[in-house]
Short mmCIF file of C-alpha atoms in Angstrom, two decimals:
data_model
loop_
_atom_site.label_atom_id
_atom_site.label_comp_id
_atom_site.label_asym_id
_atom_site.label_seq_id
_atom_site.Cartn_x
_atom_site.Cartn_y
_atom_site.Cartn_z
CA UNK A 29 126.51 56.19 146.80
CA UNK A 30 125.62 57.59 150.21
CA UNK A 31 124.93 55.35 153.17
CA UNK A 32 124.04 55.43 156.89
CA UNK A 33 125.61 53.46 159.73
CA UNK A 34 125.28 53.41 163.53
CA UNK A 35 127.98 53.37 166.22
CA UNK A 36 127.67 53.03 170.00
CA UNK A 37 128.97 55.41 172.64
CA UNK A 38 132.44 53.77 172.45
CA UNK A 39 132.72 54.14 168.69
CA UNK A 40 132.00 50.50 167.87
CA UNK A 41 129.92 49.83 164.80
CA UNK A 42 126.43 48.60 165.62
CA UNK A 43 125.05 48.57 162.10
CA UNK A 44 126.60 49.27 158.69
CA UNK A 45 125.87 48.35 155.10
CA UNK A 46 128.49 46.63 152.97
CA UNK A 47 130.63 49.62 152.06
CA UNK A 48 134.43 49.91 152.46
CA UNK A 49 134.25 53.63 153.14
CA UNK A 50 132.63 53.12 156.55
CA UNK A 51 135.83 51.65 158.01
CA UNK A 52 137.81 54.68 156.90
CA UNK A 53 135.63 57.11 158.86
CA UNK A 54 137.45 57.81 162.11
CA UNK A 55 135.44 58.02 165.34
CA UNK A 56 137.42 61.04 166.46
CA UNK A 57 135.92 62.99 163.55
CA UNK A 58 132.52 62.57 165.15
CA UNK A 59 133.43 64.17 168.46
CA UNK A 60 133.23 67.77 167.29
CA UNK A 61 130.86 69.52 169.65
CA UNK A 62 130.54 72.64 167.51
CA UNK A 63 128.98 71.04 164.47
CA UNK A 64 127.37 67.75 163.50
CA UNK A 65 128.59 67.98 159.90
CA UNK A 66 132.16 67.66 158.57
CA UNK A 67 133.81 67.26 155.17
CA UNK A 68 136.69 64.79 154.80
CA UNK A 69 138.66 63.39 151.87
CA UNK A 70 138.69 59.60 151.68
CA UNK A 71 140.45 57.78 148.83
CA UNK A 72 140.69 60.91 146.65
CA UNK A 73 137.00 61.57 147.09
CA UNK A 74 135.44 64.25 149.26
CA UNK A 75 132.65 63.14 151.58
CA UNK A 76 130.23 65.03 153.77
CA UNK A 77 129.71 63.27 157.09
CA UNK A 78 126.59 64.16 159.06
CA UNK A 79 125.93 62.57 162.47
CA UNK A 80 123.31 62.75 165.17
CA UNK A 81 123.77 61.52 168.76
CA UNK A 82 120.86 59.95 170.64
CA UNK A 83 120.36 61.38 174.10
CA UNK A 84 118.72 58.11 175.19
CA UNK A 85 121.30 55.54 174.08
CA UNK A 86 124.36 57.70 173.35
CA UNK A 87 124.63 56.03 169.96
CA UNK A 88 125.33 58.03 166.85
CA UNK A 89 123.61 57.73 163.52
CA UNK A 90 126.11 58.72 160.83
CA UNK A 91 125.34 59.58 157.22
CA UNK A 92 128.14 59.60 154.65
CA UNK A 93 127.50 61.26 151.28
CA UNK A 94 129.83 61.78 148.34
CA UNK A 95 130.27 65.48 147.55
CA UNK A 96 131.48 64.62 144.05
CA UNK A 97 128.23 62.82 143.36
CA UNK A 98 126.25 65.66 144.93
CA UNK A 99 128.09 68.23 142.85
CA UNK A 100 127.49 66.11 139.74
CA UNK A 101 123.78 66.06 140.55
CA UNK A 102 123.86 69.82 141.08
CA UNK A 103 125.66 70.25 137.76
CA UNK A 104 123.08 68.06 136.05
CA UNK A 105 120.27 70.06 137.63
CA UNK A 106 121.92 73.28 136.47
CA UNK A 107 122.25 71.96 132.91
CA UNK A 108 118.65 70.73 132.90
CA UNK A 109 117.48 74.05 134.34
CA UNK A 110 119.41 75.92 131.65
CA UNK A 111 117.92 73.73 128.92
CA UNK A 112 114.42 74.16 130.33
CA UNK A 113 115.00 77.93 130.54
CA UNK A 114 116.16 78.09 126.91
CA UNK A 115 113.25 75.96 125.68
CA UNK A 116 110.80 78.04 127.74
CA UNK A 117 112.30 81.25 126.33
CA UNK A 118 111.98 79.95 122.76
CA UNK A 119 108.38 78.85 123.31
CA UNK A 120 107.54 82.16 125.00
CA UNK A 121 109.17 84.11 122.14
CA UNK A 122 107.21 82.15 119.53
CA UNK A 123 103.99 82.61 121.48
CA UNK A 124 104.70 86.34 121.90
CA UNK A 125 105.41 86.72 118.16
CA UNK A 126 102.24 84.82 117.30
CA UNK A 127 100.21 86.90 119.75
CA UNK A 128 101.71 90.17 118.47
CA UNK A 129 101.14 89.13 114.84
CA UNK A 130 97.53 88.15 115.55
CA UNK A 131 96.97 91.71 116.81
CA UNK A 132 99.18 93.64 114.37
CA UNK A 133 97.89 91.96 111.18
CA UNK A 134 94.20 92.95 111.62
CA UNK A 135 95.22 96.45 112.70
CA UNK A 136 97.42 96.87 109.62
CA UNK A 137 94.64 95.54 107.39
CA UNK A 138 92.11 97.90 108.96
CA UNK A 139 94.50 100.83 108.52
CA UNK A 140 94.93 99.95 104.83
CA UNK A 141 91.16 99.84 104.34
CA UNK A 142 90.82 103.22 106.04
CA UNK A 143 93.45 104.68 103.69
CA UNK A 144 91.51 103.34 100.70
CA UNK A 145 88.26 104.74 102.08
CA UNK A 146 89.99 108.07 102.65
CA UNK A 147 91.00 108.02 98.98
CA UNK A 148 87.37 107.59 97.91
CA UNK A 149 87.11 103.80 97.59
CA UNK A 150 83.95 102.98 99.52
CA UNK A 151 83.73 99.36 98.33
CA UNK A 152 86.07 98.23 101.12
CA UNK A 153 84.94 95.72 103.76
CA UNK A 154 86.77 94.42 106.81
CA UNK A 155 86.59 90.67 107.44
CA UNK A 156 87.26 89.35 110.95
CA UNK A 157 86.90 85.82 112.31
CA UNK A 158 87.10 86.92 115.95
CA UNK A 159 84.74 89.27 117.75
CA UNK A 160 87.43 90.76 119.97
CA UNK A 161 88.22 94.47 120.26
CA UNK A 162 89.74 94.54 116.75
CA UNK A 163 86.76 92.65 115.33
CA UNK A 164 84.31 95.06 116.96
CA UNK A 165 86.32 98.01 115.62
CA UNK A 166 86.16 96.44 112.15
CA UNK A 167 82.39 96.01 112.41
CA UNK A 168 82.07 99.67 113.37
CA UNK A 169 84.20 100.59 110.35
CA UNK A 170 81.96 98.50 108.07
CA UNK A 171 78.86 100.17 109.52
CA UNK A 172 80.40 103.61 109.00
CA UNK A 173 81.28 102.84 105.35
CA UNK A 174 77.75 101.52 104.76
CA UNK A 175 76.20 104.68 106.22
CA UNK A 176 78.51 106.86 104.09
CA UNK A 177 77.45 104.98 100.95
CA UNK A 178 73.79 105.47 101.89
CA UNK A 179 74.31 109.19 102.50
CA UNK A 180 76.16 109.62 99.21
CA UNK A 181 73.40 107.80 97.35
CA UNK A 182 70.79 109.96 99.10
CA UNK A 183 72.65 113.15 98.18
CA UNK A 184 72.97 111.91 94.59
CA UNK A 185 69.22 111.25 94.38
CA UNK A 186 68.43 114.66 95.90
CA UNK A 187 70.81 116.44 93.55
CA UNK A 188 69.38 114.57 90.57
CA UNK A 189 65.83 115.51 91.60
CA UNK A 190 66.94 119.10 92.07
CA UNK A 191 68.51 119.21 88.60
CA UNK A 192 65.39 117.69 87.04
CA UNK A 193 63.21 120.25 88.83
CA UNK A 194 65.48 123.09 87.66
CA UNK A 195 65.37 121.75 84.12
CA UNK A 196 61.57 121.54 84.17
CA UNK A 197 61.41 125.07 85.57
CA UNK A 198 63.74 126.29 82.83
CA UNK A 199 61.67 124.51 80.20
CA UNK A 200 58.51 126.07 81.64
CA UNK A 201 60.17 129.49 81.37
CA UNK A 202 61.47 128.89 77.85
CA UNK A 203 58.14 127.80 76.35
CA UNK A 204 56.20 131.07 77.11
CA UNK A 205 59.11 133.19 75.92
CA UNK A 206 59.41 131.18 72.75
CA UNK A 207 55.65 131.44 72.17
CA UNK A 208 55.68 135.19 72.97
CA UNK A 209 58.52 135.82 70.51
CA UNK A 210 56.70 133.80 67.83
CA UNK A 211 53.54 135.89 68.29
CA UNK A 212 55.61 139.05 68.10
CA UNK A 213 57.11 137.86 64.84
CA UNK A 214 53.63 137.10 63.42
CA UNK A 215 52.47 140.57 64.51
CA UNK A 216 55.27 142.33 62.66
CA UNK A 217 54.75 140.16 59.59
CA UNK A 218 51.02 141.06 59.60
CA UNK A 219 51.94 144.69 60.09
CA UNK A 220 54.14 144.54 56.98
CA UNK A 221 51.19 143.18 55.03
CA UNK A 222 48.90 145.84 56.53
CA UNK A 223 46.65 143.19 58.11
CA UNK A 224 45.58 145.41 60.94
CA UNK A 225 42.96 143.02 62.29
CA UNK A 226 45.55 140.25 62.64
CA UNK A 227 47.95 142.71 64.24
CA UNK A 228 45.30 143.69 66.78
CA UNK A 229 44.38 140.08 67.68
CA UNK A 230 48.04 139.02 68.01
CA UNK A 231 48.77 142.10 70.12
CA UNK A 232 45.98 141.28 72.59
CA UNK A 233 47.05 137.64 72.77
CA UNK A 234 50.67 138.67 73.35
CA UNK A 235 49.66 141.05 76.11
CA UNK A 236 47.58 138.31 77.70
CA UNK A 237 50.51 135.89 77.69
CA UNK A 238 52.80 138.58 79.08
#
């Protein structure tokens, strides 16, 4: 509802739009040398009057603006700004929660897999769709678990081979002893039957095996 009009050096109106407020603005209000802006109440409405005098013609260009309308616009801007701030805060909170969850969930899953691996379950595997820092850490975890499984399998094979070798060695030791004891038994049986030639042959064979 603001408007601009022009008056000459005598205060006569040179140009004005069709607005009844213009005829209620007194020329004496525009003679303040200290400021070119005043606030006046016209018909229960406060107006800001801003004027500028031309040094060439002496005419004044006067702008009249409703403070009530301005304050309403300011109030609307404040409400809109508050609404935009609330909406922005909600969107930022949702985005922050989503971002935090996207980081915390893989970390929690990786920690759970590490606990299972610590308990002896080496069949765990970390799945990651993204190759970010968490994904790279998960790949390193998978590689570590794979190497541990290989090492355990290698140790198992070595221990099995060692046990088989020990068993074969034990068997190789048992067979001569068993054969030696059998010959000794035959020798004593032949001695009981006074078969001295058999005793002599068995004795030499036993000594040879010993």
